[in-house]
mmCIF file of C-alpha atoms in Angstrom:
data_model
loop_
_atom_site.group_PDB
_atom_site.id
_atom_site.type_symbol
_atom_site.label_atom_id
_atom_site.label_comp_id
_atom_site.label_asym_id
_atom_site.label_seq_id
_atom_site.Cartn_x
_atom_site.Cartn_y
_atom_site.Cartn_z
ATOM 1 C CA MET A 1 0.003 0.020 0.011
ATOM 2 C CA ASN A 2 1.252 3.495 -1.008
ATOM 3 C CA SER A 3 1.383 5.989 1.844
ATOM 4 C CA PHE A 4 1.923 9.734 2.540
ATOM 5 C CA ASP A 5 3.901 10.846 5.571
ATOM 6 C CA GLY A 6 3.774 13.749 7.892
ATOM 7 C CA SER A 7 1.140 15.852 9.579
ATOM 8 C CA HIS A 8 0.575 18.085 6.494
ATOM 9 C CA PRO A 9 1.565 15.996 3.366
ATOM 10 C CA VAL A 10 1.388 17.636 0.016
ATOM 11 C CA VAL A 11 -0.859 15.712 -2.401
ATOM 12 C CA GLY A 12 -1.278 17.066 -5.935
ATOM 13 C CA GLY A 13 0.108 20.283 -4.858
ATOM 14 C CA ARG A 14 -2.372 20.741 -1.975
ATOM 15 C CA ARG A 15 -1.732 20.616 1.678
ATOM 16 C CA VAL A 16 -3.653 17.892 3.473
ATOM 17 C CA SER A 17 -4.336 18.178 7.261
ATOM 18 C CA VAL A 18 -6.505 16.829 10.011
ATOM 19 C CA ALA A 19 -8.540 19.329 11.908
ATOM 20 C CA ASP A 20 -8.989 19.118 15.695
ATOM 21 C CA ASP A 21 -12.511 17.419 15.165
ATOM 22 C CA GLY A 22 -10.943 14.751 12.883
ATOM 23 C CA ARG A 23 -12.151 16.195 9.571
ATOM 24 C CA VAL A 24 -9.597 15.739 6.733
ATOM 25 C CA LEU A 25 -9.055 18.988 4.937
ATOM 26 C CA VAL A 26 -7.346 20.013 1.639
ATOM 27 C CA ASP A 27 -6.008 23.652 1.851
ATOM 28 C CA GLY A 28 -8.313 24.048 4.852
ATOM 29 C CA ALA A 29 -11.515 22.999 3.034
ATOM 30 C CA ARG A 30 -13.156 19.736 2.354
ATOM 31 C CA PRO A 31 -11.651 17.606 -0.616
ATOM 32 C CA ALA A 32 -13.522 18.340 -3.800
ATOM 33 C CA ALA A 33 -13.425 17.337 -7.377
ATOM 34 C CA GLY A 34 -11.051 19.646 -9.347
ATOM 35 C CA ASP A 35 -8.537 20.299 -6.541
ATOM 36 C CA GLY A 36 -6.272 17.667 -8.090
ATOM 37 C CA VAL A 37 -5.914 15.532 -5.003
ATOM 38 C CA ALA A 38 -8.074 12.590 -6.303
ATOM 39 C CA ARG A 39 -6.013 12.634 -9.698
ATOM 40 C CA ALA A 40 -2.668 12.546 -7.629
ATOM 41 C CA ILE A 41 -3.936 9.734 -5.532
ATOM 42 C CA ALA A 42 -5.205 7.720 -8.583
ATOM 43 C CA ALA A 43 -1.864 8.276 -10.319
ATOM 44 C CA LEU A 44 -0.028 6.923 -7.274
ATOM 45 C CA VAL A 45 -2.253 3.737 -7.372
ATOM 46 C CA VAL A 46 -2.612 2.931 -11.186
ATOM 47 C CA GLY A 47 0.584 4.626 -12.502
ATOM 48 C CA ASP A 48 -0.527 5.218 -16.000
ATOM 49 C CA LEU A 49 -2.822 8.233 -15.626
ATOM 50 C CA PRO A 50 -2.566 11.302 -17.853
ATOM 51 C CA ALA A 51 -1.369 14.424 -16.102
ATOM 52 C CA ASP A 52 -4.539 16.280 -17.261
ATOM 53 C CA ALA A 53 -6.927 13.478 -16.411
ATOM 54 C CA PRO A 54 -10.323 15.058 -15.590
ATOM 55 C CA GLU A 55 -12.010 14.893 -12.232
ATOM 56 C CA ARG A 56 -15.710 14.770 -11.704
ATOM 57 C CA ALA A 57 -17.811 14.666 -8.500
ATOM 58 C CA ILE A 58 -20.267 12.128 -7.662
ATOM 59 C CA ALA A 59 -23.267 14.094 -6.878
ATOM 60 C CA VAL A 60 -24.624 12.584 -3.639
ATOM 61 C CA ASP A 61 -24.348 13.555 0.041
ATOM 62 C CA GLN A 62 -21.482 11.535 1.563
ATOM 63 C CA THR A 63 -19.494 11.510 4.663
ATOM 64 C CA ASN A 64 -16.451 11.006 2.533
ATOM 65 C CA THR A 65 -15.718 12.647 -0.982
ATOM 66 C CA SER A 66 -15.931 10.365 -4.019
ATOM 67 C CA VAL A 67 -14.390 11.694 -7.274
ATOM 68 C CA ILE A 68 -14.507 10.047 -10.751
ATOM 69 C CA VAL A 69 -11.104 10.339 -12.330
ATOM 70 C CA ASP A 70 -10.400 9.947 -15.982
ATOM 71 C CA GLU A 71 -13.914 8.327 -16.295
ATOM 72 C CA ARG A 72 -12.437 4.976 -15.187
ATOM 73 C CA LEU A 73 -11.597 5.348 -11.492
ATOM 74 C CA VAL A 74 -13.460 6.297 -8.325
ATOM 75 C CA VAL A 75 -11.258 7.813 -5.673
ATOM 76 C CA LYS A 76 -12.971 7.861 -2.272
ATOM 77 C CA ILE A 77 -11.161 10.455 0.086
ATOM 78 C CA VAL A 78 -11.929 10.161 3.671
ATOM 79 C CA GLY A 79 -13.977 12.855 5.231
ATOM 80 C CA ARG A 80 -12.638 12.123 8.752
ATOM 81 C CA TRP A 81 -9.536 10.544 10.067
ATOM 82 C CA ALA A 82 -9.805 6.607 9.997
ATOM 83 C CA ALA A 83 -13.160 6.647 8.227
ATOM 84 C CA ALA A 84 -12.149 4.324 5.476
ATOM 85 C CA ASP A 85 -9.914 1.943 7.389
ATOM 86 C CA ARG A 86 -12.759 -0.559 7.773
ATOM 87 C CA ALA A 87 -13.793 -0.393 4.100
ATOM 88 C CA GLY A 88 -10.285 -0.581 2.841
ATOM 89 C CA LEU A 89 -9.462 -3.909 4.754
ATOM 90 C CA LEU A 90 -12.721 -5.599 3.766
ATOM 91 C CA LEU A 91 -12.327 -4.601 0.139
ATOM 92 C CA GLU A 92 -8.772 -6.055 0.260
ATOM 93 C CA ARG A 93 -10.099 -9.234 1.836
ATOM 94 C CA LEU A 94 -12.738 -9.601 -0.813
ATOM 95 C CA ALA A 95 -10.278 -8.901 -3.609
ATOM 96 C CA ALA A 96 -7.853 -11.431 -2.295
ATOM 97 C CA GLY A 97 -10.762 -13.980 -2.141
ATOM 98 C CA GLY A 98 -11.503 -13.317 -5.789
ATOM 99 C CA SER A 99 -14.834 -11.636 -5.431
ATOM 100 C CA HIS A 100 -16.573 -10.158 -8.453
ATOM 101 C CA ASP A 101 -19.478 -9.023 -6.461
ATOM 102 C CA VAL A 102 -17.926 -5.768 -5.403
ATOM 103 C CA ALA A 103 -16.319 -2.946 -7.390
ATOM 104 C CA ARG A 104 -12.711 -3.978 -8.492
ATOM 105 C CA LEU A 105 -10.208 -2.560 -5.946
ATOM 106 C CA HIS A 106 -7.238 -0.869 -7.490
ATOM 107 C CA GLY A 107 -5.605 -0.092 -4.210
ATOM 108 C CA ARG A 108 -5.699 2.099 -1.315
ATOM 109 C CA VAL A 109 -3.506 4.952 -0.043
ATOM 110 C CA GLY A 110 -2.387 5.332 3.517
ATOM 111 C CA TRP A 111 -1.250 8.173 5.688
ATOM 112 C CA ARG A 112 1.450 7.825 8.344
ATOM 113 C CA HIS A 113 0.696 10.775 10.768
ATOM 114 C CA PRO A 114 3.159 11.477 13.417
ATOM 115 C CA GLN A 115 0.614 12.096 16.191
ATOM 116 C CA LEU A 116 -2.362 10.033 14.989
ATOM 117 C CA GLY A 117 -0.679 7.013 13.521
ATOM 118 C CA ASP A 118 -1.481 5.096 10.445
ATOM 119 C CA SER A 119 -4.696 5.297 8.601
ATOM 120 C CA THR A 120 -6.368 5.210 5.142
ATOM 121 C CA LEU A 121 -6.496 8.380 3.214
ATOM 122 C CA ALA A 122 -8.222 7.084 0.120
ATOM 123 C CA ILE A 123 -9.517 4.044 -1.721
ATOM 124 C CA VAL A 124 -9.411 3.661 -5.405
ATOM 125 C CA THR A 125 -11.919 1.418 -7.195
ATOM 126 C CA GLU A 126 -13.267 0.937 -10.704
ATOM 127 C CA TYR A 127 -15.782 3.372 -12.138
ATOM 128 C CA LEU A 128 -18.975 1.703 -13.519
ATOM 129 C CA PRO A 129 -20.394 3.975 -16.253
ATOM 130 C CA GLY A 130 -24.097 4.262 -16.284
ATOM 131 C CA ALA A 131 -24.517 2.854 -12.808
ATOM 132 C CA GLU A 132 -27.606 3.602 -10.681
ATOM 133 C CA ASP A 133 -28.348 2.716 -7.099
ATOM 134 C CA GLY A 134 -31.209 0.510 -6.122
ATOM 135 C CA TRP A 135 -33.478 3.392 -4.961
ATOM 136 C CA THR A 136 -33.716 4.013 -8.742
ATOM 137 C CA TRP A 137 -33.335 0.821 -10.677
ATOM 138 C CA ALA A 138 -35.132 -1.482 -8.093
ATOM 139 C CA VAL A 139 -38.032 0.965 -7.821
ATOM 140 C CA ASP A 140 -38.415 1.062 -11.608
ATOM 141 C CA ASP A 141 -38.653 -2.746 -11.591
ATOM 142 C CA VAL A 142 -41.212 -2.832 -8.846
ATOM 143 C CA VAL A 143 -43.345 -0.262 -10.588
ATOM 144 C CA ALA A 144 -43.184 -2.414 -13.738
ATOM 145 C CA ALA A 145 -44.060 -5.553 -11.828
ATOM 146 C CA VAL A 146 -47.027 -3.940 -10.255
ATOM 147 C CA ALA A 147 -48.171 -2.990 -13.713
ATOM 148 C CA GLY A 148 -47.979 -6.566 -14.781
ATOM 149 C CA ALA A 149 -44.295 -7.106 -15.998
ATOM 150 C CA PRO A 150 -42.631 -10.372 -14.945
ATOM 151 C CA ASP A 151 -40.966 -10.302 -11.538
ATOM 152 C CA PRO A 152 -37.229 -9.423 -11.961
ATOM 153 C CA ALA A 153 -34.704 -12.170 -11.229
ATOM 154 C CA TRP A 154 -32.229 -9.947 -9.220
ATOM 155 C CA PRO A 155 -33.470 -10.732 -5.726
ATOM 156 C CA ALA A 156 -32.110 -14.227 -6.013
ATOM 157 C CA GLU A 157 -28.901 -12.911 -7.735
ATOM 158 C CA LEU A 158 -28.361 -10.615 -4.653
ATOM 159 C CA GLY A 159 -28.902 -13.553 -2.268
ATOM 160 C CA THR A 160 -26.234 -15.409 -4.110
ATOM 161 C CA LYS A 161 -23.942 -12.429 -4.144
ATOM 162 C CA VAL A 162 -24.281 -11.811 -0.313
ATOM 163 C CA ALA A 163 -23.699 -15.473 0.381
ATOM 164 C CA ARG A 164 -20.408 -15.320 -1.563
ATOM 165 C CA MET A 165 -19.342 -12.136 0.297
ATOM 166 C CA HIS A 166 -20.044 -13.704 3.526
ATOM 167 C CA ASP A 167 -18.198 -16.787 2.679
ATOM 168 C CA VAL A 168 -15.143 -14.761 1.979
ATOM 169 C CA LEU A 169 -15.453 -12.437 5.032
ATOM 170 C CA GLY A 170 -16.449 -15.304 7.210
ATOM 171 C CA ASP A 171 -12.900 -16.538 7.133
ATOM 172 C CA ALA A 172 -12.363 -14.307 10.145
ATOM 173 C CA ALA A 173 -15.471 -15.628 12.008
ATOM 174 C CA SER A 174 -15.189 -16.327 15.804
ATOM 175 C CA SER A 175 -17.620 -17.193 18.565
ATOM 176 C CA ALA A 176 -19.849 -14.235 19.428
ATOM 177 C CA GLY A 177 -19.422 -14.733 23.189
ATOM 178 C CA ALA A 178 -21.857 -15.525 25.952
ATOM 179 C CA ASP A 179 -23.022 -11.964 26.205
ATOM 180 C CA ALA A 180 -23.920 -11.571 22.440
ATOM 181 C CA ALA A 181 -27.639 -12.171 22.850
ATOM 182 C CA THR A 182 -27.932 -9.662 25.786
ATOM 183 C CA ALA A 183 -26.031 -7.094 23.790
ATOM 184 C CA ARG A 184 -28.286 -7.617 20.694
ATOM 185 C CA LEU A 185 -31.478 -7.201 22.755
ATOM 186 C CA ALA A 186 -30.184 -3.974 24.308
ATOM 187 C CA ARG A 187 -29.294 -2.514 20.939
ATOM 188 C CA ALA A 188 -32.642 -3.497 19.469
ATOM 189 C CA ASP A 189 -34.656 -2.323 22.411
ATOM 190 C CA ASP A 190 -32.808 1.026 22.265
ATOM 191 C CA ALA A 191 -33.612 1.457 18.574
ATOM 192 C CA LEU A 192 -37.320 0.871 19.246
ATOM 193 C CA THR A 193 -37.359 3.190 22.191
ATOM 194 C CA ARG A 194 -35.668 5.981 20.174
ATOM 195 C CA ALA A 195 -38.162 5.435 17.293
ATOM 196 C CA ILE A 196 -41.105 5.790 19.657
ATOM 197 C CA ALA A 197 -39.683 8.896 21.261
ATOM 198 C CA THR A 198 -38.991 10.664 18.019
ATOM 199 C CA THR A 199 -42.011 9.657 15.789
ATOM 200 C CA ASP A 200 -45.201 11.684 15.933
ATOM 201 C CA GLY A 201 -48.257 12.202 13.964
ATOM 202 C CA PRO A 202 -50.151 9.425 12.104
ATOM 203 C CA THR A 203 -46.878 7.593 11.636
ATOM 204 C CA GLY A 204 -46.386 7.706 15.447
ATOM 205 C CA VAL A 205 -49.872 6.325 16.075
ATOM 206 C CA ARG A 206 -49.392 3.413 13.613
ATOM 207 C CA LEU A 207 -45.975 2.643 15.229
ATOM 208 C CA ARG A 208 -47.359 2.748 18.803
ATOM 209 C CA ASN A 209 -50.149 0.423 17.641
ATOM 210 C CA ARG A 210 -47.505 -2.021 16.651
ATOM 211 C CA ARG A 211 -45.033 -1.526 19.349
ATOM 212 C CA GLU A 212 -45.836 -4.796 20.995
ATOM 213 C CA ALA A 213 -45.520 -6.727 17.790
ATOM 214 C CA LEU A 214 -42.197 -5.225 17.104
ATOM 215 C CA ALA A 215 -41.057 -5.791 20.759
ATOM 216 C CA ARG A 216 -42.137 -9.385 20.577
ATOM 217 C CA ASP A 217 -39.740 -9.945 17.656
ATOM 218 C CA ILE A 218 -37.130 -8.117 19.469
ATOM 219 C CA ARG A 219 -37.517 -10.280 22.568
ATOM 220 C CA SER A 220 -36.736 -13.320 20.418
ATOM 221 C CA LEU A 221 -33.114 -12.260 20.264
ATOM 222 C CA PRO A 222 -32.034 -13.601 23.700
ATOM 223 C CA LYS A 223 -33.419 -16.976 22.779
ATOM 224 C CA THR A 224 -30.983 -17.426 20.056
ATOM 225 C CA ARG A 225 -27.545 -18.980 20.153
ATOM 226 C CA PRO A 226 -24.486 -16.607 20.193
ATOM 227 C CA GLY A 227 -23.131 -18.135 17.038
ATOM 228 C CA LEU A 228 -20.401 -16.723 14.996
ATOM 229 C CA GLU A 229 -19.519 -13.077 14.125
ATOM 230 C CA PHE A 230 -17.145 -11.488 11.731
ATOM 231 C CA PRO A 231 -16.752 -8.083 9.887
ATOM 232 C CA ILE A 232 -19.935 -7.836 7.806
ATOM 233 C CA HIS A 233 -20.998 -5.190 5.456
ATOM 234 C CA GLY A 234 -22.994 -3.473 8.113
ATOM 235 C CA ASP A 235 -25.158 -1.246 6.191
ATOM 236 C CA LEU A 236 -26.400 -3.440 3.393
ATOM 237 C CA HIS A 237 -29.573 -2.081 1.592
ATOM 238 C CA LEU A 238 -30.521 -1.652 -1.968
ATOM 239 C CA GLY A 239 -29.055 1.786 -2.127
ATOM 240 C CA GLN A 240 -25.663 0.003 -1.624
ATOM 241 C CA VAL A 241 -26.185 -1.976 -4.851
ATOM 242 C CA LEU A 242 -25.294 -0.399 -8.107
ATOM 243 C CA ALA A 243 -26.674 -1.677 -11.490
ATOM 244 C CA SER A 244 -24.610 -0.880 -14.544
ATOM 245 C CA PRO A 245 -25.116 -1.854 -18.110
ATOM 246 C CA ASP A 246 -23.643 -5.307 -18.952
ATOM 247 C CA ALA A 247 -24.454 -6.686 -22.369
ATOM 248 C CA ALA A 248 -23.380 -10.194 -21.265
ATOM 249 C CA ALA A 249 -25.662 -10.411 -18.249
ATOM 250 C CA PRO A 250 -29.074 -12.189 -18.632
ATOM 251 C CA ASP A 251 -30.919 -9.050 -17.894
ATOM 252 C CA GLY A 252 -28.352 -6.543 -19.257
ATOM 253 C CA ARG A 253 -27.159 -5.455 -15.801
ATOM 254 C CA ARG A 254 -24.198 -5.960 -13.558
ATOM 255 C CA TYR A 255 -25.022 -5.697 -9.792
ATOM 256 C CA THR A 256 -22.246 -4.508 -7.664
ATOM 257 C CA ILE A 257 -22.195 -4.121 -3.881
ATOM 258 C CA ILE A 258 -20.576 -0.776 -2.570
ATOM 259 C CA ASP A 259 -19.882 1.132 0.637
ATOM 260 C CA PHE A 260 -18.284 -0.983 3.258
ATOM 261 C CA ASP A 261 -18.002 1.880 5.843
ATOM 262 C CA GLY A 262 -20.565 0.302 8.126
ATOM 263 C CA ASP A 263 -23.835 1.576 9.720
ATOM 264 C CA PRO A 264 -23.544 5.415 9.849
ATOM 265 C CA GLN A 265 -25.845 5.470 12.890
ATOM 266 C CA LEU A 266 -23.322 3.677 15.017
ATOM 267 C CA ASP A 267 -20.247 5.361 16.553
ATOM 268 C CA ALA A 268 -16.831 4.338 15.036
ATOM 269 C CA ALA A 269 -16.035 1.752 17.659
ATOM 270 C CA ASP A 270 -19.414 -0.048 17.167
ATOM 271 C CA ARG A 271 -19.007 -0.121 13.370
ATOM 272 C CA GLU A 272 -15.655 -1.869 13.730
ATOM 273 C CA ARG A 273 -17.112 -4.698 15.822
ATOM 274 C CA ALA A 274 -17.804 -8.071 14.264
ATOM 275 C CA ASP A 275 -21.480 -8.871 13.774
ATOM 276 C CA ALA A 276 -23.773 -11.798 12.769
ATOM 277 C CA ALA A 277 -24.163 -12.462 8.997
ATOM 278 C CA ALA A 278 -27.984 -12.355 9.676
ATOM 279 C CA ARG A 279 -27.863 -8.642 10.190
ATOM 280 C CA ASP A 280 -26.647 -8.001 6.702
ATOM 281 C CA VAL A 281 -29.465 -10.312 5.356
ATOM 282 C CA ALA A 282 -32.164 -8.667 7.602
ATOM 283 C CA HIS A 283 -31.046 -5.191 6.313
ATOM 284 C CA LEU A 284 -31.366 -6.315 2.716
ATOM 285 C CA LEU A 285 -34.764 -8.001 3.317
ATOM 286 C CA VAL A 286 -36.072 -4.797 5.035
ATOM 287 C CA SER A 287 -34.771 -2.825 2.094
ATOM 288 C CA LEU A 288 -37.008 -4.870 -0.253
ATOM 289 C CA ASP A 289 -40.050 -3.614 1.832
ATOM 290 C CA LEU A 290 -38.722 -0.043 1.702
ATOM 291 C CA VAL A 291 -38.399 -0.205 -2.116
ATOM 292 C CA ALA A 292 -42.072 -1.492 -2.241
ATOM 293 C CA ALA A 293 -43.011 1.667 -0.323
ATOM 294 C CA VAL A 294 -41.044 3.989 -2.678
ATOM 295 C CA ALA A 295 -42.663 2.307 -5.693
ATOM 296 C CA GLN A 296 -46.131 3.106 -4.149
ATOM 297 C CA LYS A 297 -45.033 6.672 -3.744
ATOM 298 C CA ARG A 298 -43.998 6.698 -7.434
ATOM 299 C CA LEU A 299 -47.421 5.206 -8.409
ATOM 300 C CA GLY A 300 -49.284 7.774 -6.302
ATOM 301 C CA ARG A 301 -51.338 5.238 -4.389
ATOM 302 C CA ALA A 302 -51.136 2.535 -1.783
ATOM 303 C CA ASP A 303 -51.082 -0.712 -3.805
ATOM 304 C CA PRO A 304 -51.074 -4.218 -2.177
ATOM 305 C CA ALA A 305 -49.393 -5.548 -5.216
ATOM 306 C CA ALA A 306 -46.172 -3.761 -4.311
ATOM 307 C CA PHE A 307 -45.901 -5.545 -0.996
ATOM 308 C CA ALA A 308 -46.962 -8.890 -2.671
ATOM 309 C CA TRP A 309 -43.920 -8.415 -4.959
ATOM 310 C CA ALA A 310 -41.856 -7.782 -1.817
ATOM 311 C CA ASP A 311 -43.045 -11.090 -0.266
ATOM 312 C CA ARG A 312 -41.921 -13.043 -3.394
ATOM 313 C CA ALA A 313 -38.670 -11.090 -3.566
ATOM 314 C CA ARG A 314 -37.814 -11.706 0.161
ATOM 315 C CA ALA A 315 -38.431 -15.393 -0.289
ATOM 316 C CA ALA A 316 -36.330 -15.622 -3.499
ATOM 317 C CA LEU A 317 -33.520 -13.617 -1.948
ATOM 318 C CA LEU A 318 -33.353 -15.804 1.177
ATOM 319 C CA ASP A 319 -33.718 -19.138 -0.640
ATOM 320 C CA ALA A 320 -30.820 -18.169 -2.943
ATOM 321 C CA TYR A 321 -28.675 -16.952 0.055
ATOM 322 C CA LEU A 322 -29.178 -20.227 1.777
ATOM 323 C CA ALA A 323 -28.457 -22.273 -1.294
ATOM 324 C CA ALA A 324 -25.264 -20.444 -2.073
ATOM 325 C CA LEU A 325 -23.752 -20.153 1.399
ATOM 326 C CA ALA A 326 -21.020 -22.528 1.712
ATOM 327 C CA ARG A 327 -20.308 -21.882 5.381
ATOM 328 C CA ALA A 328 -23.804 -22.655 6.610
ATOM 329 C CA GLU A 329 -22.699 -22.155 10.224
ATOM 330 C CA LEU A 330 -22.287 -18.389 9.634
ATOM 331 C CA PHE A 331 -26.017 -17.835 9.368
ATOM 332 C CA ASP A 332 -28.728 -18.143 12.009
ATOM 333 C CA PRO A 333 -32.157 -17.492 10.569
ATOM 334 C CA HIS A 334 -33.619 -17.121 14.090
ATOM 335 C CA LEU A 335 -31.940 -13.768 14.344
ATOM 336 C CA LEU A 336 -33.805 -12.325 11.343
ATOM 337 C CA PRO A 337 -37.156 -11.306 13.023
ATOM 338 C CA GLY A 338 -35.325 -9.369 15.825
ATOM 339 C CA PHE A 339 -32.803 -7.793 13.541
ATOM 340 C CA GLU A 340 -35.628 -6.771 10.991
ATOM 341 C CA ALA A 341 -37.756 -5.105 13.738
ATOM 342 C CA GLU A 342 -34.682 -3.266 14.944
ATOM 343 C CA GLN A 343 -33.704 -2.010 11.489
ATOM 344 C CA LEU A 344 -37.175 -0.644 10.769
ATOM 345 C CA ALA A 345 -37.205 1.205 14.058
ATOM 346 C CA ALA A 346 -33.680 2.578 13.344
ATOM 347 C CA GLU A 347 -34.935 3.665 9.873
ATOM 348 C CA LEU A 348 -37.636 5.786 11.574
ATOM 349 C CA HIS A 349 -35.289 7.228 14.077
ATOM 350 C CA TYR A 350 -32.943 8.090 11.251
ATOM 351 C CA ALA A 351 -35.706 9.751 9.319
ATOM 352 C CA ALA A 352 -36.605 11.824 12.317
ATOM 353 C CA GLY A 353 -33.094 13.105 12.873
ATOM 354 C CA PHE A 354 -31.748 13.511 9.284
ATOM 355 C CA LEU A 355 -34.413 12.825 6.505
ATOM 356 C CA PRO A 356 -37.987 13.554 7.601
ATOM 357 C CA GLY A 357 -39.236 12.869 4.110
ATOM 358 C CA TRP A 358 -38.034 9.299 4.321
ATOM 359 C CA ARG A 359 -40.163 8.202 7.197
ATOM 360 C CA TYR A 360 -43.186 7.207 5.076
ATOM 361 C CA ALA A 361 -41.131 4.213 3.820
ATOM 362 C CA PRO A 362 -40.387 2.421 7.213
ATOM 363 C CA ASP A 363 -43.956 3.499 8.155
ATOM 364 C CA ALA A 364 -45.410 1.499 5.261
ATOM 365 C CA ALA A 365 -43.316 -1.471 5.979
ATOM 366 C CA ILE A 366 -44.130 -1.574 9.667
ATOM 367 C CA ALA A 367 -47.890 -1.085 8.978
ATOM 368 C CA HIS A 368 -47.706 -3.998 6.440
ATOM 369 C CA ARG A 369 -45.600 -6.322 8.426
ATOM 370 C CA TYR A 370 -46.868 -6.052 11.910
ATOM 371 C CA ALA A 371 -50.258 -6.500 13.474
ATOM 372 C CA SER A 372 -51.906 -3.408 15.070
ATOM 373 C CA THR A 373 -53.522 -3.543 18.535
ATOM 374 C CA ASN A 374 -55.781 -0.766 17.183
ATOM 375 C CA GLU A 375 -55.412 0.751 20.832
ATOM 376 C CA THR A 376 -55.562 4.178 19.239
ATOM 377 C CA PRO A 377 -57.598 4.899 16.119
ATOM 378 C CA GLU A 378 -55.335 5.175 13.086
ATOM 379 C CA ASP A 379 -55.634 6.113 9.523
ATOM 380 C CA PRO A 380 -54.387 3.564 6.945
ATOM 381 C CA TRP A 381 -50.943 4.178 5.417
ATOM 382 C CA THR A 382 -50.898 6.247 2.311
ATOM 383 C CA PRO A 383 -47.850 7.445 0.295
ATOM 384 C CA PRO A 384 -47.024 11.101 0.118
ATOM 385 C CA PRO A 385 -47.091 12.955 -3.067
ATOM 386 C CA PHE A 386 -44.403 11.829 -5.505
ATOM 387 C CA GLU A 387 -41.498 14.210 -5.956
ATOM 388 C CA PRO A 388 -38.638 12.984 -8.133
ATOM 389 C CA THR A 389 -35.922 14.338 -5.718
ATOM 390 C CA SER A 390 -37.604 13.444 -2.400
ATOM 391 C CA THR A 391 -36.515 9.852 -1.917
#
């Protein structure tokens, strides 16, 4: 791995530093496309880059800064010290394991800081022209399925891909420890408590009417075996799956899993901890329900056919995962109900704090999947008006 040294290394003619709060800065500002830093990093990794290779920003909100260089490389520059250490290590392990389910890793660039130690400054991966994330391509497919098109085959393909990813990363699996069940229960209980405390209005009524059903699934966690844990993806949902054109694929698409930074709602220490394979699977299953909700927003109506598709997609994904997983001991299906309930609660809490326009999606999934006590009169879930940029 190539590395820069010093507290203020010069990269591409720019001074890179770490602020007191951990932010990585380029000449005192956040790294950005056009400042030349991404190009210099890419050249260090691949070696054959033109001196005037263009830089182009990836126009999404990110903790880190990702820049397309020369229309063939993606350079992810960390936004905070140590923010990409986890992703870099996991991508290296997947590359060493021959994985084709993630973006090809060209390399990562380190930073030896005299006070802070060694960390990752940037990761360089292949660029996938024409790629879209699952909040676009998957929603398109669900809308088409509701209109009568055949069900897409990608849920099963994703199940197979995740199984292969877990088989590689599971080489580092070890016993979760006797306190694992208690820790899982505490984390899930906290997620539900925070969701209840921060969710109001009709969504809050529907949530409270299903609090006992969610809590019942969460209470199943202490009844499970500790099992095995290893460094999983940690934030696996359809938004982390890119679809790019591929004429050789049966459906004309290549599906690529991205973003191994871990769950952004956890602090850095918790993101670094090993976890159960079932958490990745649960998060992906939940995201199928969330995509069904987004599709209903796109359609402008609540349509049971969207969740009927989600039922079929969930079954196809899980069946394919189980069939492809070589290390069956890595996965405990009994963890799924508790992890799914926790993730839906976490989605609501995330929406309350960061993205209020998103809460309709977990609201829809909870209303669909969990029985209501009808303790408080509630309105049926309906999607908000469709706005192309609101999801």
